[in-house]
PDB file of C-alpha atoms in Angstrom:
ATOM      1  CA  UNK A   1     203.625 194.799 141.072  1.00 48.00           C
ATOM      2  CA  UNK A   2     200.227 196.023 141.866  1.00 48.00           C
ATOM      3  CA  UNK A   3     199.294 195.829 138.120  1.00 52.00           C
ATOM      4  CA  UNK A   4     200.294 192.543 138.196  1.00 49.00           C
ATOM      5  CA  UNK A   5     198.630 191.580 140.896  1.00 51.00           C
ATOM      6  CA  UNK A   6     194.994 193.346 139.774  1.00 50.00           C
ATOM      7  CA  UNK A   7     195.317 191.178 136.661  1.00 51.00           C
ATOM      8  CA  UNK A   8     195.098 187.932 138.589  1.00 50.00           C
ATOM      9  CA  UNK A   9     192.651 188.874 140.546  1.00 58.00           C
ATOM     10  CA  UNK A  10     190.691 189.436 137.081  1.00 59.00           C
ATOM     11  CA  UNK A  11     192.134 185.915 135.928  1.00 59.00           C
ATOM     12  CA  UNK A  12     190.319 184.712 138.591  1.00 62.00           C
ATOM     13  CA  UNK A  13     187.188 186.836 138.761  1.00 60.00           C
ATOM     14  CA  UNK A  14     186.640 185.649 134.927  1.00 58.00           C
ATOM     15  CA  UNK A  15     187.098 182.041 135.874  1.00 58.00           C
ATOM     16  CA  UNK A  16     184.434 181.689 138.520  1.00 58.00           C
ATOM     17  CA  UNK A  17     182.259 183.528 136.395  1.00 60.00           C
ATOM     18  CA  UNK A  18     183.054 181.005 133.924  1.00 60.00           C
ATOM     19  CA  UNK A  19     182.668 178.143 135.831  1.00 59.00           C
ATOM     20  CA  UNK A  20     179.106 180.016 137.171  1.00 61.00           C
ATOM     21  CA  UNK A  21     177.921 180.210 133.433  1.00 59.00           C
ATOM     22  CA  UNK A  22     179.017 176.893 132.888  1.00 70.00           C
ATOM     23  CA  UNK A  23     176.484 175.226 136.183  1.00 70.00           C
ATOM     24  CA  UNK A  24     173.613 177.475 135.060  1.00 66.00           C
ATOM     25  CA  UNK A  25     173.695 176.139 131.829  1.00 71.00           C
ATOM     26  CA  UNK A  26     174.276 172.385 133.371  1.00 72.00           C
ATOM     27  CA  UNK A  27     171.143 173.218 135.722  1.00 74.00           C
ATOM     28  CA  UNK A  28     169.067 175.013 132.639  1.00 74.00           C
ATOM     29  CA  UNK A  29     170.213 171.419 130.968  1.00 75.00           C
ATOM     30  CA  UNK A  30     168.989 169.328 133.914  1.00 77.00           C
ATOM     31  CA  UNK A  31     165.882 171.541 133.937  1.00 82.00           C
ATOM     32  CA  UNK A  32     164.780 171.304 130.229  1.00 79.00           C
ATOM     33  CA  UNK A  33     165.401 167.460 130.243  1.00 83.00           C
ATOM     34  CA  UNK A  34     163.649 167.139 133.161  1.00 86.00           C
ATOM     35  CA  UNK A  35     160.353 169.382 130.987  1.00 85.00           C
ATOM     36  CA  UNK A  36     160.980 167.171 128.462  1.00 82.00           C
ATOM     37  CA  UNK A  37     160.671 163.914 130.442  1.00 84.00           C
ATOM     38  CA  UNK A  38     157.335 164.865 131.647  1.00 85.00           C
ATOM     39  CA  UNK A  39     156.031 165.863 128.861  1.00 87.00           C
ATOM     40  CA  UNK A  40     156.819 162.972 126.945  1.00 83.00           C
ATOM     41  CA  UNK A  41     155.415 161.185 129.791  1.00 83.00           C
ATOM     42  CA  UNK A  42     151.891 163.231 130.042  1.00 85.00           C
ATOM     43  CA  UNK A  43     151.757 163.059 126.220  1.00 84.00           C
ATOM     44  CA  UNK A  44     151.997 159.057 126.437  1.00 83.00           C
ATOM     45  CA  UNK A  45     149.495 159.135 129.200  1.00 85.00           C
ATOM     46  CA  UNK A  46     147.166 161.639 128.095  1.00 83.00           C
ATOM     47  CA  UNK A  47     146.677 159.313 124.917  1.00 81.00           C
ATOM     48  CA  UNK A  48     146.406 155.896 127.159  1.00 81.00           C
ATOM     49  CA  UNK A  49     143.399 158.015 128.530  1.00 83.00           C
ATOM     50  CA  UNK A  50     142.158 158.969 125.939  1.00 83.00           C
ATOM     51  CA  UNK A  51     142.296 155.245 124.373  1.00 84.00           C
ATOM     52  CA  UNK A  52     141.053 153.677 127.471  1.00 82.00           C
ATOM     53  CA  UNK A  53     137.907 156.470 127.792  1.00 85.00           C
ATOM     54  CA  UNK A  54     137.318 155.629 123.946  1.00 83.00           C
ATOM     55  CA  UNK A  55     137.410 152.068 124.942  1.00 84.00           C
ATOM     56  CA  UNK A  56     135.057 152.694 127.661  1.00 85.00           C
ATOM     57  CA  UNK A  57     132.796 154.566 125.621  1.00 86.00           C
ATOM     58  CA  UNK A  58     132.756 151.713 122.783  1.00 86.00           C
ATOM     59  CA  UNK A  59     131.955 149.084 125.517  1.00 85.00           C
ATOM     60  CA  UNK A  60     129.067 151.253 126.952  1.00 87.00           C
ATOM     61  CA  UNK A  61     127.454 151.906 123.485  1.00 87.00           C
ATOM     62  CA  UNK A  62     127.558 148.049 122.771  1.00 86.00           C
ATOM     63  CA  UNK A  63     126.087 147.860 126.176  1.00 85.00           C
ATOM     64  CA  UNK A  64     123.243 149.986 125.322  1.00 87.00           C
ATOM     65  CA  UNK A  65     122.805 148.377 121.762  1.00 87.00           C
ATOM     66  CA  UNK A  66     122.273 145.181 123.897  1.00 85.00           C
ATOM     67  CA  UNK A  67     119.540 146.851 126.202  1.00 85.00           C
ATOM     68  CA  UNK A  68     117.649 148.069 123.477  1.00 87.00           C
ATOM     69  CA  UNK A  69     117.429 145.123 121.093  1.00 87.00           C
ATOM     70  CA  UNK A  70     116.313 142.902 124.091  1.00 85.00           C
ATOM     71  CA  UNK A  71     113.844 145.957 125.162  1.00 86.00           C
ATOM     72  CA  UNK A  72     112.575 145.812 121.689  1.00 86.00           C
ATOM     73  CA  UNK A  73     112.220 141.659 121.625  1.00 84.00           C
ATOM     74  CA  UNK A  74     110.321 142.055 125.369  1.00 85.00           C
ATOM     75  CA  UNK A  75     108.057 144.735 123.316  1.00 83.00           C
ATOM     76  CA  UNK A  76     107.440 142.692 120.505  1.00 84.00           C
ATOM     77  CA  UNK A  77     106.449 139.658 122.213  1.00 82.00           C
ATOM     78  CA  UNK A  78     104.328 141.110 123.936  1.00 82.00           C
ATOM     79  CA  UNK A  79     104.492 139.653 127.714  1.00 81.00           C
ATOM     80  CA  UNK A  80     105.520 143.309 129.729  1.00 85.00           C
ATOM     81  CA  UNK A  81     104.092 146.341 129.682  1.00 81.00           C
ATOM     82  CA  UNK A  82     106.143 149.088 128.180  1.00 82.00           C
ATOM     83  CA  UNK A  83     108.895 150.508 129.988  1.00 84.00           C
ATOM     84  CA  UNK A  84     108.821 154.003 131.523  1.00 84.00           C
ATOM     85  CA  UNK A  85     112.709 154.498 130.266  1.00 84.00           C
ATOM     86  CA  UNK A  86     113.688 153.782 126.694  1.00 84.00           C
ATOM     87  CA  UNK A  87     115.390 150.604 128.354  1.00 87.00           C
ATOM     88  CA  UNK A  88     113.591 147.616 130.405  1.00 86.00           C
ATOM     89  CA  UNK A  89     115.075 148.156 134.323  1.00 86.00           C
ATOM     90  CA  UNK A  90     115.880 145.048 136.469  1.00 85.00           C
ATOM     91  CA  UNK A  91     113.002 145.478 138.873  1.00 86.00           C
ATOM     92  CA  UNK A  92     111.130 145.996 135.527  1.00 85.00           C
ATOM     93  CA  UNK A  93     111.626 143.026 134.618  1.00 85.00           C
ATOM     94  CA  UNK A  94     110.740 141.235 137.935  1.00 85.00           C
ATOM     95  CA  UNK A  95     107.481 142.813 138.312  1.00 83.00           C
ATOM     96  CA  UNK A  96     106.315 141.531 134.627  1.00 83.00           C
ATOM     97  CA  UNK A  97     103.640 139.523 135.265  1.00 80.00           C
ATOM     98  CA  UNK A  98     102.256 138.194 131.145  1.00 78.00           C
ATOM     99  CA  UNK A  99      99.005 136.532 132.942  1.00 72.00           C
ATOM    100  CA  UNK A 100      98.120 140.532 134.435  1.00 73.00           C
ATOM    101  CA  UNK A 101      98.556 142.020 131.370  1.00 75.00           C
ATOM    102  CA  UNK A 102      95.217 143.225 128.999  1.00 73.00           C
ATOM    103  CA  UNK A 103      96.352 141.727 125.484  1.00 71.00           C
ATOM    104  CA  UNK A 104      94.449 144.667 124.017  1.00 74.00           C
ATOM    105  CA  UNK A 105      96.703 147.205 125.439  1.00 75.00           C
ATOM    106  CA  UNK A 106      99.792 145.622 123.234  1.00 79.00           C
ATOM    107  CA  UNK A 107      98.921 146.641 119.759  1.00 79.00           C
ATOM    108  CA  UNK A 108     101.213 144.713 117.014  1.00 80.00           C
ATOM    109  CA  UNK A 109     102.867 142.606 119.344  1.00 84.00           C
ATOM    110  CA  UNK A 110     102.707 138.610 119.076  1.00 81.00           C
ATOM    111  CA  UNK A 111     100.878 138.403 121.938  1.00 79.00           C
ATOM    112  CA  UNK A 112      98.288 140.198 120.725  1.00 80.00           C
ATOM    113  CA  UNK A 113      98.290 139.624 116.944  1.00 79.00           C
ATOM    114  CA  UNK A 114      97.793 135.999 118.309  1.00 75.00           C
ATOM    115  CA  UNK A 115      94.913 136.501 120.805  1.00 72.00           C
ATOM    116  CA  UNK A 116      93.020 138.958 119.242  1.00 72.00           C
ATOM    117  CA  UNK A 117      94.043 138.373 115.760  1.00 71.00           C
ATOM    118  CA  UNK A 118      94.473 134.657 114.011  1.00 70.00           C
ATOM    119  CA  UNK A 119      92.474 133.369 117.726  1.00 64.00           C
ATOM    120  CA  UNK A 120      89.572 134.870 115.782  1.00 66.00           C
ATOM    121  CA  UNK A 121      90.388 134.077 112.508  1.00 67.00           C
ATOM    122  CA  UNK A 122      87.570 132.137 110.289  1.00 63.00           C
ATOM    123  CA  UNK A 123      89.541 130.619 108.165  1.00 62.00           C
ATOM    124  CA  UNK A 124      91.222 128.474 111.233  1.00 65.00           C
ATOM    125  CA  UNK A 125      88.449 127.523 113.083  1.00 58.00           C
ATOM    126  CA  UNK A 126      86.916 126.089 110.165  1.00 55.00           C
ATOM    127  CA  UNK A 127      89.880 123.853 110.587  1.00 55.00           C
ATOM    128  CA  UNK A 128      90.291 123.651 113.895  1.00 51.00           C
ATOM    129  CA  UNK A 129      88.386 120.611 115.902  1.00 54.00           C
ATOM    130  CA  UNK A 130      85.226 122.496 117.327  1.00 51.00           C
ATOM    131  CA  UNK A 131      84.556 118.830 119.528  1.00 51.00           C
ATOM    132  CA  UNK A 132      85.206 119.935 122.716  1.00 59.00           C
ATOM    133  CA  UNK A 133      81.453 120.575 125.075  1.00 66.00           C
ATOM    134  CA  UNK A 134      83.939 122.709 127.405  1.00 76.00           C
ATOM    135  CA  UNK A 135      84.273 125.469 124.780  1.00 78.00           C
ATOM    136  CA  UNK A 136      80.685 126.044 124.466  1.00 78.00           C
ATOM    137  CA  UNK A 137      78.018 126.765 126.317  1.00 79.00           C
ATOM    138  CA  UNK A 138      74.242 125.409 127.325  1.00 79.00           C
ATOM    139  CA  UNK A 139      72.621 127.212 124.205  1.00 80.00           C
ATOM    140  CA  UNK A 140      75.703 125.359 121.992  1.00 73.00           C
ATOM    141  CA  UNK A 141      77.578 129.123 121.676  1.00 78.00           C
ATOM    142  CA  UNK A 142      81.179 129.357 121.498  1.00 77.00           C
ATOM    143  CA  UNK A 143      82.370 131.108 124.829  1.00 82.00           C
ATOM    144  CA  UNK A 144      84.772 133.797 124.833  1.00 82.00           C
ATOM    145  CA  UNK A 145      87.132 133.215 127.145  1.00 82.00           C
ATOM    146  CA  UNK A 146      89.297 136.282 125.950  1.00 78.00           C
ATOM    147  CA  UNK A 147      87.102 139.004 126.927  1.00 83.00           C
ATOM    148  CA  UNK A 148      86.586 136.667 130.285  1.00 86.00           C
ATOM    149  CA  UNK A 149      90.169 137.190 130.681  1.00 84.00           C
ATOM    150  CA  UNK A 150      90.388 140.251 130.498  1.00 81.00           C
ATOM    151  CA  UNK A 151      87.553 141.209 132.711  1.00 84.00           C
ATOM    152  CA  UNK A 152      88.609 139.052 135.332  1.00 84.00           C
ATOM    153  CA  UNK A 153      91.400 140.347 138.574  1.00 83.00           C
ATOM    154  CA  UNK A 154      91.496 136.914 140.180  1.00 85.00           C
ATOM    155  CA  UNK A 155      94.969 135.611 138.909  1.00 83.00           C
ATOM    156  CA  UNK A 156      94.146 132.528 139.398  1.00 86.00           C
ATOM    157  CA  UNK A 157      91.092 132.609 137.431  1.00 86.00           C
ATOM    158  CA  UNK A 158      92.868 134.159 134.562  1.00 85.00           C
ATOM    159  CA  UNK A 159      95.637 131.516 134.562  1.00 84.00           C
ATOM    160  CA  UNK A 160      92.634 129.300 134.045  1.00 86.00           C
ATOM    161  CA  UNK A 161      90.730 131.661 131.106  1.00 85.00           C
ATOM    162  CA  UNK A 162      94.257 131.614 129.326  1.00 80.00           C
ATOM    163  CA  UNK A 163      94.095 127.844 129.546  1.00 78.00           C
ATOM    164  CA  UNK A 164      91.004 127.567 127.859  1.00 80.00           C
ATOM    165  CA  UNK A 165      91.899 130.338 125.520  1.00 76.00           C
ATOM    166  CA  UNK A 166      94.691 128.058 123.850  1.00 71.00           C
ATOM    167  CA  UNK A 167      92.594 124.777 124.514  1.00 72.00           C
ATOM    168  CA  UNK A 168      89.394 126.537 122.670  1.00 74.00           C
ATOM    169  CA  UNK A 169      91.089 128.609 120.039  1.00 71.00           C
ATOM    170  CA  UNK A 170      91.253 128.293 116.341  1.00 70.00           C
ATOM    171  CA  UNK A 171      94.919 127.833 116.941  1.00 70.00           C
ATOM    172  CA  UNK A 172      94.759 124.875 118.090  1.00 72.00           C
ATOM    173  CA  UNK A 173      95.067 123.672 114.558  1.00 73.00           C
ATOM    174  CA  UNK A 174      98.633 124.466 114.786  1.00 75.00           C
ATOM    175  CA  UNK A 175      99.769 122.705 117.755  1.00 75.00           C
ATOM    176  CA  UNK A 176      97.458 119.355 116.058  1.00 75.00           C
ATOM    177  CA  UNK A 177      99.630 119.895 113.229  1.00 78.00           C
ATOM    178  CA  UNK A 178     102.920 119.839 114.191  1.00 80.00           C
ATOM    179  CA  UNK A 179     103.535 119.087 118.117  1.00 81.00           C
ATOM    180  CA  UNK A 180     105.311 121.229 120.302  1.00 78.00           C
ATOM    181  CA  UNK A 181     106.629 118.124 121.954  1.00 79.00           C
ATOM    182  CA  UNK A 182     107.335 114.346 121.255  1.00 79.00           C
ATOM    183  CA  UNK A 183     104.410 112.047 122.199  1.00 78.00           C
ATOM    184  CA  UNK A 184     103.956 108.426 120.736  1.00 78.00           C
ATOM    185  CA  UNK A 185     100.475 108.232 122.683  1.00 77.00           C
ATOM    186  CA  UNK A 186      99.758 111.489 120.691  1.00 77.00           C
ATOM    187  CA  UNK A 187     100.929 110.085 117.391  1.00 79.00           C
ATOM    188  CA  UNK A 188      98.865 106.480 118.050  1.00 77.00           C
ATOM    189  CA  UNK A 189      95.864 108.464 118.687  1.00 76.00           C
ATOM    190  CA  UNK A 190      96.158 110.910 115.562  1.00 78.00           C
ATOM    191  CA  UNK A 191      96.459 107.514 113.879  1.00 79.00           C
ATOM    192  CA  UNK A 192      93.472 105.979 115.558  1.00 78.00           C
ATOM    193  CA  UNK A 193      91.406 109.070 114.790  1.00 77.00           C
ATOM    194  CA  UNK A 194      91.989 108.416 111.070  1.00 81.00           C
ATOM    195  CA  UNK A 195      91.235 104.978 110.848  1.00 80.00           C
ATOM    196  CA  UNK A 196      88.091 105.257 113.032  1.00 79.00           C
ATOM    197  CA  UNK A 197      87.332 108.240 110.360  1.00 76.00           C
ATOM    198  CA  UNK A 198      87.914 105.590 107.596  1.00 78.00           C
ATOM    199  CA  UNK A 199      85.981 102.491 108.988  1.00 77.00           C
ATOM    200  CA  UNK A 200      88.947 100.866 109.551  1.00 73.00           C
ATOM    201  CA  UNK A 201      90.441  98.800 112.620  1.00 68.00           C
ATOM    202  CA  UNK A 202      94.176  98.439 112.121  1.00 63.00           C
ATOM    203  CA  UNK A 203      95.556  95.036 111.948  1.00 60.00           C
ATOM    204  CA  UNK A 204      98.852  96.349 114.137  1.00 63.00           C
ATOM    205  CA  UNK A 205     100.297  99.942 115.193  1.00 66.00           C
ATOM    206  CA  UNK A 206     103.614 100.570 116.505  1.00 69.00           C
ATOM    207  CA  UNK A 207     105.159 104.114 117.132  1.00 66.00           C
ATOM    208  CA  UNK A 208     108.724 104.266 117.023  1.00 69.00           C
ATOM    209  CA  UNK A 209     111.540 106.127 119.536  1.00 73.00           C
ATOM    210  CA  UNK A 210     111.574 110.202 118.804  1.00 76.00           C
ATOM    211  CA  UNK A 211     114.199 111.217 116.925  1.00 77.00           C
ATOM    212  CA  UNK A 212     115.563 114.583 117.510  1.00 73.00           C
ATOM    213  CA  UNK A 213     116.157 116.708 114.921  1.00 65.00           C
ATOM    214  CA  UNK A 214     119.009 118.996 113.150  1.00 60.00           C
ATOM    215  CA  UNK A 215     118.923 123.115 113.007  1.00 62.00           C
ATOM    216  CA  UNK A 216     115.724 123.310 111.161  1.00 67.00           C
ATOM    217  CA  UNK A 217     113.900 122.531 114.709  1.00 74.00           C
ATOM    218  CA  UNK A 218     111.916 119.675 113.371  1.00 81.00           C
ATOM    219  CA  UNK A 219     111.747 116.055 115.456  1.00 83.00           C
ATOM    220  CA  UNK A 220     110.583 112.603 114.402  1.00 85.00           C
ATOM    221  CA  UNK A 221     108.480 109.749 115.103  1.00 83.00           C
ATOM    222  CA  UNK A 222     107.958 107.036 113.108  1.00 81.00           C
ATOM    223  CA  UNK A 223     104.993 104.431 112.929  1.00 78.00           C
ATOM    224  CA  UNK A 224     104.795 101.244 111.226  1.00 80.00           C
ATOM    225  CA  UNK A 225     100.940  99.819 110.904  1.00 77.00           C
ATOM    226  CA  UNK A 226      99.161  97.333 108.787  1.00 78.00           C
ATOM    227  CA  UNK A 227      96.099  96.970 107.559  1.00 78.00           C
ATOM    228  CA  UNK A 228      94.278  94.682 105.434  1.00 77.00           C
ATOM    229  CA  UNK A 229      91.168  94.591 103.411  1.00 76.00           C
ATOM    230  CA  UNK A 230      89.455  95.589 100.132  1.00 77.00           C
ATOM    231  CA  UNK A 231      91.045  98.434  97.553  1.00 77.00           C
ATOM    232  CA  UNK A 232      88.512 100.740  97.898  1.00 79.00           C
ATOM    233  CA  UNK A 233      88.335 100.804 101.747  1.00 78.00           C
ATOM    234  CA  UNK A 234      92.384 101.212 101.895  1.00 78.00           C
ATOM    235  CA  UNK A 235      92.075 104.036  99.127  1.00 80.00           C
ATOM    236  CA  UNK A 236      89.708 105.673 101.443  1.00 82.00           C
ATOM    237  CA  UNK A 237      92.138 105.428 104.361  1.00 79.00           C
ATOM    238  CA  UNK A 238      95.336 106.662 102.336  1.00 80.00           C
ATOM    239  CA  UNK A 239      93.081 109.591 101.174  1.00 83.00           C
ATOM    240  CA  UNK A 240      92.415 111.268 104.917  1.00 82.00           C
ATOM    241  CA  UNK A 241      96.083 110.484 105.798  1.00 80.00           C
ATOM    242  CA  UNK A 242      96.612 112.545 102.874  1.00 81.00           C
ATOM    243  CA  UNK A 243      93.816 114.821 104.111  1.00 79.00           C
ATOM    244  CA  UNK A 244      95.415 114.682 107.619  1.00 80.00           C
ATOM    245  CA  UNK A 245      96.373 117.937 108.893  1.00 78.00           C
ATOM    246  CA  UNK A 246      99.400 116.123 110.384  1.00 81.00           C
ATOM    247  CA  UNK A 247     101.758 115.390 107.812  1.00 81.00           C
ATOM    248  CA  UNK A 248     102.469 111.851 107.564  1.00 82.00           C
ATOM    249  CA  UNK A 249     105.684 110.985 105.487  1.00 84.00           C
ATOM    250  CA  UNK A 250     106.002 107.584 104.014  1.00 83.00           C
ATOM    251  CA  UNK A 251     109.703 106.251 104.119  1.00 81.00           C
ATOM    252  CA  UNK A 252     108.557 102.692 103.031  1.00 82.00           C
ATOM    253  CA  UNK A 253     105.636 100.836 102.237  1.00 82.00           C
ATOM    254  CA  UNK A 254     104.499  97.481 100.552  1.00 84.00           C
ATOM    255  CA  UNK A 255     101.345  95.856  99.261  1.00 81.00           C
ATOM    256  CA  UNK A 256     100.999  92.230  99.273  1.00 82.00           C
ATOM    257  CA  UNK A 257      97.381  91.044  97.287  1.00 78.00           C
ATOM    258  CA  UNK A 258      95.828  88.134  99.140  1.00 70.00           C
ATOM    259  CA  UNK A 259      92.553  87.458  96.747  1.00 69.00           C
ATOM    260  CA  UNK A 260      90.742  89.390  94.083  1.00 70.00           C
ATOM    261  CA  UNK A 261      89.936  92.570  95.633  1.00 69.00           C
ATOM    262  CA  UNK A 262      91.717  92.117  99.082  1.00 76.00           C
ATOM    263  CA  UNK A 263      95.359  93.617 100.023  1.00 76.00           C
ATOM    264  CA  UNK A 264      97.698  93.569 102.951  1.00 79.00           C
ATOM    265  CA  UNK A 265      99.451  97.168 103.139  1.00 79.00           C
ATOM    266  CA  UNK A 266     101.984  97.644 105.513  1.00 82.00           C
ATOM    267  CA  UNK A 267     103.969 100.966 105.636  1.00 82.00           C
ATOM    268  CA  UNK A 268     106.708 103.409 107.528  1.00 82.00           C
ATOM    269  CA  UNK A 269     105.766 106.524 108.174  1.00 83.00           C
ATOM    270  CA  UNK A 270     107.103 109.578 109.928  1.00 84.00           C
ATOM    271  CA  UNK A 271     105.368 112.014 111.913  1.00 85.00           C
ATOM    272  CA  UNK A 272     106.903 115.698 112.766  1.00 84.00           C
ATOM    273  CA  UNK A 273     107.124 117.689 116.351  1.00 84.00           C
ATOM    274  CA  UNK A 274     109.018 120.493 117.017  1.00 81.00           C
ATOM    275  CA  UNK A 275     112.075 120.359 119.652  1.00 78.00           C
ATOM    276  CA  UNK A 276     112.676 122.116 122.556  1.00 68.00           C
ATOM    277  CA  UNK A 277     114.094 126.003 121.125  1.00 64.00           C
ATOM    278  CA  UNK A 278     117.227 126.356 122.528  1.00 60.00           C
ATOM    279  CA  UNK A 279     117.752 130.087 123.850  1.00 61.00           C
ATOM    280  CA  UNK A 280     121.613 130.917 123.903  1.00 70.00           C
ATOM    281  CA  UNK A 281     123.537 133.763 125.485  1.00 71.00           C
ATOM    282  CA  UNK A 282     125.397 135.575 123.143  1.00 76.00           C
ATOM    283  CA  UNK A 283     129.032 137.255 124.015  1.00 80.00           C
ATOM    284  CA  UNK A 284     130.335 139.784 121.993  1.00 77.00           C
ATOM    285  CA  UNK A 285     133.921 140.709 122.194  1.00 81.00           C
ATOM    286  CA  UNK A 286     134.792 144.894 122.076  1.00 78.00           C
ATOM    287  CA  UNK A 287     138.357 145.520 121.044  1.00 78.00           C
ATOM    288  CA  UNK A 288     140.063 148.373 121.617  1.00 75.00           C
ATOM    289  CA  UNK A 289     141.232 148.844 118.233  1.00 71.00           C
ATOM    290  CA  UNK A 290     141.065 146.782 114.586  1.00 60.00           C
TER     291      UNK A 290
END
């Protein structure tokens, strides 16, 4: 009986160690699913991160693309002084003042290929209208309002010598060539100008409404006028429009012969200005991937 009864009792002791085994391995189960969760779970946030720093980093390179082109357009103009960063700051930018700035100290920028270069360029002011007493002084010498400019510290003085820079300058050829604005009075005068160059009084004159124009910047304003009078005289006049540094384009025109060296000419013509640029801000759209 005792035998019998010691082999229950290790019946028994093997079953609970059984069933032991068996919730270790349950719990080591539990345990390594639970590991495996996680890590699936780091894994799949470890690469968000990484994505979204990537991201980041794409956003702040485009950024910093951005602040150096429009660094580099500030530069090339010509209207701040250089930056102490690689990068114009905000209050950088506030404090640029153009009119306090000595155009000499911007080498190969507009600004000062413009006011020290073509300004000074003989080729334009043999072009340009040299008419004006206020450029020139008492002895009949051109005054230089540039190097008065520079040497002045009075800001409103200078806004005044950079006024009479542009009014006096050979470039002023440009600005009587093709208008930075639309201005019948402007246009009836150019006209005026030529016919009073020609001997001529026009029998009529009447400028037209401005016509903006497409994306080549250009405007227009038409002028129908008359005149009437011998061939040579009206050959004369044709010849300076032609000679006219404002280009004059004739849409139209008709002769009508009144006696034997006498003719009516009437004619459409269309005078250029250039339209207001229109600046645009540009967005540009990072993605995250292709």
């Amino acid at each position: 009986m005792a035998s019998k009864g010691k082999k229950v009792d290790n019946q028994t002791e093997m079953g609970k160690r059984h069933l032991k085994i068996s919730k270790v391995q349950q719990q080591n189960l539990v345990i390594v699913l639970i590991t495996s969760l996680l890590i699936g779970v780091s894994v799949v946030l470890v690469g968000y991160f990484v994505k979204y720093i990537q991201f980041d980093d794409k956003v702040i390179d485009a950024k910093e693309a951005a602040l150096r082109d429009y660094t580099k357009t500030v530069a090339n103009i010509g209207v701040c002084k250089k930056p102490a960063g690689s990068v114009y700051t905000d209050e950088e930018l506030k404090s640029c003042n153009p009119n306090a700035l000595d155009s000499t100290n911007l080498p190969g920028s507009l600004r000062y290929n413009v006011m020290v270069g073509m300004a000074q360029n003989t080729d334009l002011e043999s072009v340009a209208r040299d008419s004006d007493g206020v450029c020139y002084d008492s002895d009949g010498l051109k005054i230089n309002f540039r190097a008065l400019y520079d040497m002045e510290d009075n800001e409103e003085k200078r806004n005044y010598y950079f006024g009479m820079m542009k009014m006096c300058s050979s470039l002023r050829v440009i600005p009587d060539a093709l208008p930075p604005l639309a201005n019948p009075y402007a246009l009836a005068s150019s006209v005026n100008y030529i016919f009073n160059l020609s001997n001529w009084q026009f029998g009529s004159l009447t400028p037209g409404e401005p016509t903006e124009g497409g994306s080549d910047g250009l405007g227009t304003m038409s002028a129908n006028f008359s005149i009437e009078g011998d061939i040579q005289n009206t050959m004369n006049l044709l010849s300076n429009l032609e000679r006219s540094i404002r280009t004059f384009e004739m849409t139209n025109a008709s002769i009508e012969w009144g006696g034997e060296n006498d003719l009516k000419f009437s004619t459409t013509a269309n005078a250029y200005f250039l339209t207001a640029p229109g600046i645009k801000e540009g967005t540009k759209t990072i993605k995250a991937n292709k």
